[in-house]
Tab-separated table of C-alpha atoms in Angstrom:
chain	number	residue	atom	x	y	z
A	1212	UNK	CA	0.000	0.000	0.000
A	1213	UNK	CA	1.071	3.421	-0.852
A	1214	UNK	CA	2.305	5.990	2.330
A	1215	UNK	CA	1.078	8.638	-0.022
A	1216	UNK	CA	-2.253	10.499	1.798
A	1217	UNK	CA	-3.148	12.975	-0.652
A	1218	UNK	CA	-6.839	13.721	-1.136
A	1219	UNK	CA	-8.151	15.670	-4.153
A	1220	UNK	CA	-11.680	14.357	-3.478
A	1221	UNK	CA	-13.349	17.257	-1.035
A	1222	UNK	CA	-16.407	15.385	-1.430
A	1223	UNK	CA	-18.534	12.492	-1.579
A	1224	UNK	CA	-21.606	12.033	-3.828
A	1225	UNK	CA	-24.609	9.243	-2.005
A	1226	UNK	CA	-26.324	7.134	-4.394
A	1227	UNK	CA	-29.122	6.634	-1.647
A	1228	UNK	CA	-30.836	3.494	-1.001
A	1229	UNK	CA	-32.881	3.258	-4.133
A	1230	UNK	CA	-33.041	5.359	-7.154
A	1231	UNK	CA	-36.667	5.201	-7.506
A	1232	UNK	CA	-39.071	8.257	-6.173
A	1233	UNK	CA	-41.985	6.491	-5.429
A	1234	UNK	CA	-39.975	3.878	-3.185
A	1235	UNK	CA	-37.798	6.961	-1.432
A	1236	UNK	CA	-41.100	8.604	-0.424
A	1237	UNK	CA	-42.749	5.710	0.938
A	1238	UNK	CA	-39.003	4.709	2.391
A	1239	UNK	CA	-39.269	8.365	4.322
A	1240	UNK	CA	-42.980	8.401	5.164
A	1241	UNK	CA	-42.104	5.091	7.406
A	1242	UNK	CA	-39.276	6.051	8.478
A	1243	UNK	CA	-40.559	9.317	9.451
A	1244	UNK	CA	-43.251	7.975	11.519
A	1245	UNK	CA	-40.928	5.365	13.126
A	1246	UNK	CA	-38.566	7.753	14.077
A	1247	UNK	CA	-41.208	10.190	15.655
A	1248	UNK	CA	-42.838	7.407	17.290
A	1249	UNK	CA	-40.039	5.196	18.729
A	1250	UNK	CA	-37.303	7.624	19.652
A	1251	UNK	CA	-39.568	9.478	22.099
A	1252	UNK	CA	-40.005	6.165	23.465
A	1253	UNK	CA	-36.279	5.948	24.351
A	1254	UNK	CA	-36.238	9.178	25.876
A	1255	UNK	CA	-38.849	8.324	27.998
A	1256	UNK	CA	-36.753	5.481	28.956
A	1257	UNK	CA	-33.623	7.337	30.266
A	1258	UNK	CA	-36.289	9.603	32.033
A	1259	UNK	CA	-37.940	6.862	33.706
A	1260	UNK	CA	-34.989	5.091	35.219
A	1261	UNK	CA	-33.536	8.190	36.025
A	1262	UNK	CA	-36.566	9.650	38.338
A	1263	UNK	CA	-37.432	6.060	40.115
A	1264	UNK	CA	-35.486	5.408	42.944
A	1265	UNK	CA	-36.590	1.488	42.970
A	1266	UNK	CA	-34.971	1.077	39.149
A	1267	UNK	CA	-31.517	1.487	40.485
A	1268	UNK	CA	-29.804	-2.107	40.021
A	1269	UNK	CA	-27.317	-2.356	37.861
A	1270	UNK	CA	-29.491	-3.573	35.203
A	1271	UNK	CA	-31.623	-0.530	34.759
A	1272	UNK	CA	-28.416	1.403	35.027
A	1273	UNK	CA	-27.014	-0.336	31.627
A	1274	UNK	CA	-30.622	-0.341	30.418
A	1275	UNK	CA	-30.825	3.339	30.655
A	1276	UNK	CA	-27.236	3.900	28.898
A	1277	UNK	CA	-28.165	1.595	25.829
A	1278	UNK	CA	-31.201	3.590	25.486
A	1279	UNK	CA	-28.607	6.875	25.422
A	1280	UNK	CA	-26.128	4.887	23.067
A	1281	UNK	CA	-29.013	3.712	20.653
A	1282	UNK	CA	-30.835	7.342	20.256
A	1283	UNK	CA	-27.554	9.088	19.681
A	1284	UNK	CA	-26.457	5.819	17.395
A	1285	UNK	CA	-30.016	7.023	15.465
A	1286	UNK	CA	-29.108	10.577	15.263
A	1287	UNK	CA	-25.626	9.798	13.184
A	1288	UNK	CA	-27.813	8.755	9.546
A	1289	UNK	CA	-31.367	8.726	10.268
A	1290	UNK	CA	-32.172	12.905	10.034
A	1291	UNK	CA	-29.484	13.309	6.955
A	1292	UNK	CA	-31.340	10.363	5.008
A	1293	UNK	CA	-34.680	12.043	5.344
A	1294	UNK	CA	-33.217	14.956	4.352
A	1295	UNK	CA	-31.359	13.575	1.505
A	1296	UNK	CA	-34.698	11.524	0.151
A	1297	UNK	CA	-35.585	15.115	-0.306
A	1298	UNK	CA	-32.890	16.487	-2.162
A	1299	UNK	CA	-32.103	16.738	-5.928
A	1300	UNK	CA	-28.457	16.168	-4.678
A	1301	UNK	CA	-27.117	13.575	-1.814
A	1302	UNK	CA	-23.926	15.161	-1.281
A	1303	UNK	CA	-21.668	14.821	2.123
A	1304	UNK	CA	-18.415	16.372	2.342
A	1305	UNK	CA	-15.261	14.492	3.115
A	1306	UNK	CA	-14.444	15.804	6.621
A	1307	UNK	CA	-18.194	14.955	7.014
A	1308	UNK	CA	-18.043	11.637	5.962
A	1309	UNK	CA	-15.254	10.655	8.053
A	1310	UNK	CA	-16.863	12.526	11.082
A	1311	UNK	CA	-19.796	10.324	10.434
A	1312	UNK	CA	-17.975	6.742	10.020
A	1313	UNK	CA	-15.864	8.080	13.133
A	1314	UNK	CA	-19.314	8.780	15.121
A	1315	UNK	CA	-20.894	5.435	13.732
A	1316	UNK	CA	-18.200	3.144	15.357
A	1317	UNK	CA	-17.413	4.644	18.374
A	1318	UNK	CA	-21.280	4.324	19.537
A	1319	UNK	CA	-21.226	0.964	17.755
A	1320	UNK	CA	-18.439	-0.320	19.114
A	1321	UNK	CA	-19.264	0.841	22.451
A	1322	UNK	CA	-23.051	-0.599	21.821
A	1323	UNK	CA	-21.525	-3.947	21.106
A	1324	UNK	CA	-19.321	-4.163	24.418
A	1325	UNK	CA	-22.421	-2.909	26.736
A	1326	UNK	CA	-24.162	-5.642	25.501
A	1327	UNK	CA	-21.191	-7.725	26.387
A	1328	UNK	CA	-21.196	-5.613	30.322
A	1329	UNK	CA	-24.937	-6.689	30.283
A	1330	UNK	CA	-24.513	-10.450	29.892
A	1331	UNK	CA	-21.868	-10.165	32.640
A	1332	UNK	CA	-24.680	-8.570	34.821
A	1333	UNK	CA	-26.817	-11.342	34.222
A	1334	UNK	CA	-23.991	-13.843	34.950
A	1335	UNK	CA	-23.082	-12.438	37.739
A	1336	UNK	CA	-26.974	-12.201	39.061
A	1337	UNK	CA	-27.956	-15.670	37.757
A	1338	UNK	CA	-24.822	-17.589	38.387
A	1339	UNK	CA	-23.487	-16.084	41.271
A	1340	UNK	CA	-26.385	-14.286	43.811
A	1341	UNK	CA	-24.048	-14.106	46.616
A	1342	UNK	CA	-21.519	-12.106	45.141
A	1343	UNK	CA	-23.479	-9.713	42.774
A	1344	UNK	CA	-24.056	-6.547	45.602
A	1345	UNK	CA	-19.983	-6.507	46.295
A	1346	UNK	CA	-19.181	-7.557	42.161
A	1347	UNK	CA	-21.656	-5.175	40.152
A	1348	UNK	CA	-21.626	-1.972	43.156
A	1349	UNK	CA	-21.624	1.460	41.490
A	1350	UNK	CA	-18.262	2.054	41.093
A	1351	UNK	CA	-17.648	-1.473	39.238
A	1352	UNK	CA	-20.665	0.013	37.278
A	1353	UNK	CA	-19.452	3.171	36.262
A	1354	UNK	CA	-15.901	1.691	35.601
A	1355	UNK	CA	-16.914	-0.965	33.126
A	1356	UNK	CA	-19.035	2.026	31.451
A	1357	UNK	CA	-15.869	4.047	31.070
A	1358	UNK	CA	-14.034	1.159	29.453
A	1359	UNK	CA	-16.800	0.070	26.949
A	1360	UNK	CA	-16.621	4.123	25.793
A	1361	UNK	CA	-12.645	3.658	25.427
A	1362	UNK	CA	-13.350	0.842	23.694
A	1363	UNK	CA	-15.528	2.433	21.454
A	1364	UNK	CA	-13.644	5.243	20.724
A	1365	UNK	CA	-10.562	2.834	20.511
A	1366	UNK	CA	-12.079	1.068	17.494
A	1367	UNK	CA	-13.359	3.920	15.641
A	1368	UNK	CA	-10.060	6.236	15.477
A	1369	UNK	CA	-8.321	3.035	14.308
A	1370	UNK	CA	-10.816	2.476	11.517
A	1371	UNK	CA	-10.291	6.385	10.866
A	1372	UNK	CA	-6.903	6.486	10.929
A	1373	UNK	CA	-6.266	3.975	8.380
A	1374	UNK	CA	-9.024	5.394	6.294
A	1375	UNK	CA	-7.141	9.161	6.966
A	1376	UNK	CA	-3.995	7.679	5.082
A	1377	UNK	CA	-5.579	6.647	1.576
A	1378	UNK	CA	-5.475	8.772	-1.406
A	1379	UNK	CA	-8.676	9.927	-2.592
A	1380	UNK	CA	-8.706	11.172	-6.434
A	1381	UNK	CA	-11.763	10.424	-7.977
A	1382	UNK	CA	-14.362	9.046	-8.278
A	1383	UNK	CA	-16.212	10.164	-5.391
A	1384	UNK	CA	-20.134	8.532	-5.833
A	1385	UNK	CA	-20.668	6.182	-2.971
A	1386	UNK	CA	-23.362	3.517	-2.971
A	1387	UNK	CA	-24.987	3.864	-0.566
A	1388	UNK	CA	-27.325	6.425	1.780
A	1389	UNK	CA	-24.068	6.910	4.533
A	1390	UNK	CA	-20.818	6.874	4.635
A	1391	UNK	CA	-18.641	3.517	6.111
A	1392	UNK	CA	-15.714	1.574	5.608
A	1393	UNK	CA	-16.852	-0.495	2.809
A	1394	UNK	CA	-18.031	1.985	0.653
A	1395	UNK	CA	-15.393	4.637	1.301
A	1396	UNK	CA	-12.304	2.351	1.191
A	1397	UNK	CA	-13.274	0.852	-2.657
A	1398	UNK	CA	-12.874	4.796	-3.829
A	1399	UNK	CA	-9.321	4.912	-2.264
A	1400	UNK	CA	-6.757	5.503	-5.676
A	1401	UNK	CA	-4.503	2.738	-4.240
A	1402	UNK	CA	-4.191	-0.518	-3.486
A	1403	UNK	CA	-6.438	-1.474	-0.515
A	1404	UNK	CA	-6.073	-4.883	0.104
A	1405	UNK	CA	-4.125	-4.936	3.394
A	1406	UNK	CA	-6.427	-2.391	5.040
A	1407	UNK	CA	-9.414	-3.793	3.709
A	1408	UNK	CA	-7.826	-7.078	6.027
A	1409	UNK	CA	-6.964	-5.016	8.626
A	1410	UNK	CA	-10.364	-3.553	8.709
A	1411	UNK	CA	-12.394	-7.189	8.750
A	1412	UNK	CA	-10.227	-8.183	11.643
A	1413	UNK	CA	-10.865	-4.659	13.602
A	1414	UNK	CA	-14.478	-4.555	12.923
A	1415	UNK	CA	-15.704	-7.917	11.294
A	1416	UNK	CA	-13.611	-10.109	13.631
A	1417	UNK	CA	-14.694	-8.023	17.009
A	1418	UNK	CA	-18.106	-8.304	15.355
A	1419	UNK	CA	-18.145	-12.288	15.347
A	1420	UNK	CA	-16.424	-12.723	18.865
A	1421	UNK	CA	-18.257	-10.704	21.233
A	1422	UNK	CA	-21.386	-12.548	19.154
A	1423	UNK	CA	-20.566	-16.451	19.512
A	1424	UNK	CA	-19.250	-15.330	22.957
A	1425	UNK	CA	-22.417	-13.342	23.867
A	1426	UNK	CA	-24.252	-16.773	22.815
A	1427	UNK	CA	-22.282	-18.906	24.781
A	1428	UNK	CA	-22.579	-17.031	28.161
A	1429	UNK	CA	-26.489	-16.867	27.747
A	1430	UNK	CA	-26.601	-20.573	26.932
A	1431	UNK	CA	-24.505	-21.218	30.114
A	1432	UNK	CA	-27.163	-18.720	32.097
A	1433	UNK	CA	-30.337	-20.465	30.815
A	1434	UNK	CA	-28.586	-24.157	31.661
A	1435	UNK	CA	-28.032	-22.783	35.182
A	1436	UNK	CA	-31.680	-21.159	35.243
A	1437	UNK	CA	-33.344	-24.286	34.406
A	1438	UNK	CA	-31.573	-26.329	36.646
A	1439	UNK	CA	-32.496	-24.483	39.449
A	1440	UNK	CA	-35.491	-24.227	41.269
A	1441	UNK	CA	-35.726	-20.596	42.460
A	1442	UNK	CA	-38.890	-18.327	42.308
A	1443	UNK	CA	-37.475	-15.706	39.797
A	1444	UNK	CA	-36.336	-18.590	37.496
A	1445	UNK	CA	-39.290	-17.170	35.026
A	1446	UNK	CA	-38.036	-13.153	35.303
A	1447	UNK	CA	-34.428	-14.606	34.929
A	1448	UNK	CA	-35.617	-16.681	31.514
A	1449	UNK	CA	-37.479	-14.025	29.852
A	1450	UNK	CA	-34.584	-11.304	30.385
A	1451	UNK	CA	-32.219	-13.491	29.083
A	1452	UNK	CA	-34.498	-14.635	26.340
A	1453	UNK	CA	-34.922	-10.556	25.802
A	1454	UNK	CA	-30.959	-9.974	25.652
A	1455	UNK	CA	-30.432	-12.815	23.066
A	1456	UNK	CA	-33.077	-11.140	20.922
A	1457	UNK	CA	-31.285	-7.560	21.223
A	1458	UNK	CA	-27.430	-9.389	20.633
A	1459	UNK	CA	-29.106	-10.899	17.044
A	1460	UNK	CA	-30.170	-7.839	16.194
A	1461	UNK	CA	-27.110	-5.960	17.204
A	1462	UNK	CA	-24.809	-8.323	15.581
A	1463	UNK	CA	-26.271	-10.201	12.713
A	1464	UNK	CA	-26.196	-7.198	10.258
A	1465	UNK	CA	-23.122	-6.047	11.720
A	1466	UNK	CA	-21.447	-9.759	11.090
A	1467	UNK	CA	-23.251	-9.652	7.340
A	1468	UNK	CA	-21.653	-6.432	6.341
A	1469	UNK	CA	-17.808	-6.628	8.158
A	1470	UNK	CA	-16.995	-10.131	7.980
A	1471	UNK	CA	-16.827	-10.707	4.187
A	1472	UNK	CA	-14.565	-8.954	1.465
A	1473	UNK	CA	-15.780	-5.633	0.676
A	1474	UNK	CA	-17.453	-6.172	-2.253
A	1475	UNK	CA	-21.178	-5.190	-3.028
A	1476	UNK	CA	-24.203	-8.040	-2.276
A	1477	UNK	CA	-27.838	-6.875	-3.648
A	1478	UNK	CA	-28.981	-6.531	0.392
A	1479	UNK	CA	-26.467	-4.731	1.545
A	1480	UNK	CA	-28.124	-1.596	1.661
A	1481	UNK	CA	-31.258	-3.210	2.906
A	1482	UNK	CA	-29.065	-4.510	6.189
A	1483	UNK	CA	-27.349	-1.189	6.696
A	1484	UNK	CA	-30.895	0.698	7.065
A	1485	UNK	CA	-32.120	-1.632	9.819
A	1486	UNK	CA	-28.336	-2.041	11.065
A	1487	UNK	CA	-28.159	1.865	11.618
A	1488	UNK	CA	-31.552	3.343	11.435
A	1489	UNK	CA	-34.251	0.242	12.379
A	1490	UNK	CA	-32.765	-1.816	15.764
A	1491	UNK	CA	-30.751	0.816	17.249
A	1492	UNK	CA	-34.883	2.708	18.300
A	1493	UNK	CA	-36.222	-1.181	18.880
A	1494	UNK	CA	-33.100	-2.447	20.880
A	1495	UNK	CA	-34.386	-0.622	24.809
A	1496	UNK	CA	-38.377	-0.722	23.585
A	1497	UNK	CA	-37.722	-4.852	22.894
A	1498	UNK	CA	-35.977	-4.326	26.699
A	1499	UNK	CA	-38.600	-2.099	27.945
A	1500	UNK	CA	-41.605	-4.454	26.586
A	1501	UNK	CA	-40.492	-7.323	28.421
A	1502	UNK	CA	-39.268	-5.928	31.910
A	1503	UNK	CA	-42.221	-5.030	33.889
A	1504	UNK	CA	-40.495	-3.060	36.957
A	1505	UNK	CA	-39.938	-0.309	33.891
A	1506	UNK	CA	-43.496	-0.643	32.581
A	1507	UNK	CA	-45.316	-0.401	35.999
A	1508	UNK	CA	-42.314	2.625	36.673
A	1509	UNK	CA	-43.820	4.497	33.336
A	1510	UNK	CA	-47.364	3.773	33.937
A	1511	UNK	CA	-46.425	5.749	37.596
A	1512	UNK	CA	-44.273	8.594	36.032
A	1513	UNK	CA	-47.622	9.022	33.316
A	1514	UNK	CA	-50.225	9.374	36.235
A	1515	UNK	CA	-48.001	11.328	37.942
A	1516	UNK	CA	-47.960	13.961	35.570
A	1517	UNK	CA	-51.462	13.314	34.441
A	1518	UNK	CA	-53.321	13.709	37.655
């Protein structure tokens, strides 16, 4: 690979998701509506386990800070592809567009390994009861939240700094309705092999571990939940049932779009809009839905302010 970083290319032109108008405008009415409908939701989330004083267990603590990661996760393509379904033009500049991919993988990255601190709560909860008050106390909490952001940012700046090094001389028309590693590395006027490697291990790789290890911890959980005989053995099933819903949706399109050469597949672009737009709102309603110390917590907060 060329050492030579020179970029003529101050811009990048987005084919959107679909070059048809009467698909973009239904595409934007639903999303639209989705958007207005669920991200409220998540809000309401953060505000709810915030104000009660009985949703203070670790659990509600991470549950509150994935609803944070996923609504500003929604905030880095959602509002520029509705306004771009509405433009003549889809044009992003290049400090934009690596400002976005940097944005996209740190709160992906750190999405992925809260997901991984939340399967360690369970473990810890399920597995071993007598040790979860002095394991998961608040300032095991809050440290494990500052290293999943490190990690985060940790795996972003290396996916931009690689990405910062490649020549950029035309042409500039990405396929897609964002900018991300895929897309922007196949424009580089250089060879791109090695990074393209280096970027499946960084992103791809990461992708598949934390997955098949995510799997394997729940499976160990349920075994120990069904073996036992406790009175919460229900609560404990459905959350875990609830997590390995979230981790599938968190991971599959992630593992369909970085684990592969970079090279275009028909869905791709199908993937990427529920991968960054669809289950990042769902991921804490899915949570929300199924927990009912939050829903009975809401239902209080709503009278509250209704009566």
């Amino acid at each position: 690979m060329e050492n030579d970083n020179s970029t003529v290319v101050k811009e990048f032109i987005l084919l959107g998701l679909t070059q048809s108008q009467d698909i973009q405008l239904l595409v934007f009415v639903l999303i639209l509506i989705f958007y207005l409908i669920i991200l409220p939701g998540n809000f309401l989330i953060i505000l709810t386990i915030r104000s009660d004083p009985g949703l203070t267990a670790p659990l509600y603590f991470f549950l509150g800070n994935l609803a944070f990661l996923d609504a500003s996760y929604s905030f880095i393509v959602a509002p520029r592809m509705l306004v771009d379904f509405l433009s003549e033009k889809k044009v992003i500049s290049y400090r934009g567009c690596i400002t976005q991919l940097f944005f996209l993988h740190f709160l992906g990255g750190g999405e992925g390994l809260l997901l991984v601190v939340m399967a360690f709560d369970r473990y810890i909860a399920i597995c071993r009861p007598l040790h979860y008050s002095t394991v998961m106390n608040p300032r095991a909490c809050h440290a494990l939240l500052l290293a999943l952001w490190l990690g985060g940012f940790i795996h972003s700046i290396i996916q931009v700094a690689f990405i910062l090094r490649l020549p950029f001389c035309g042409p500039n028309q990405l396929d897609n309705f964002f900018c991300d590693v895929p897309q922007v590395i196949k424009l580089a006027c250089t060879d791109t092999f090695v990074v393209e490697l280096l970027m499946v291990f960084n992103s791809g790789l990461m992708t598949l571990l934390c997955f098949l290890g995510l799997l394997a911890s729940y499976v160990v959980i349920l075994c120990r939940v069904y073996g036992s005989s406790s009175e919460g053995k229900s609560k404990a099933v459905s959350t875990c049932t609830t997590h390995i819903i979230v981790i599938f949706l968190m991971f599959g399109p992630g593992i369909f779009i970085y684990t592969r050469p970079f090279r275009a597949f028909p869905a791709d672009k199908v993937v990427s809009l529920f991968h960054t737009v669809i289950f990042p709102l769902l991921n804490p309603v899915i949570y929300t839905l199924r927990n009912q110390e939050v829903k009975a917590s809401m239902r209080r907060l709503f009278n509250q302010h209704v009566a």
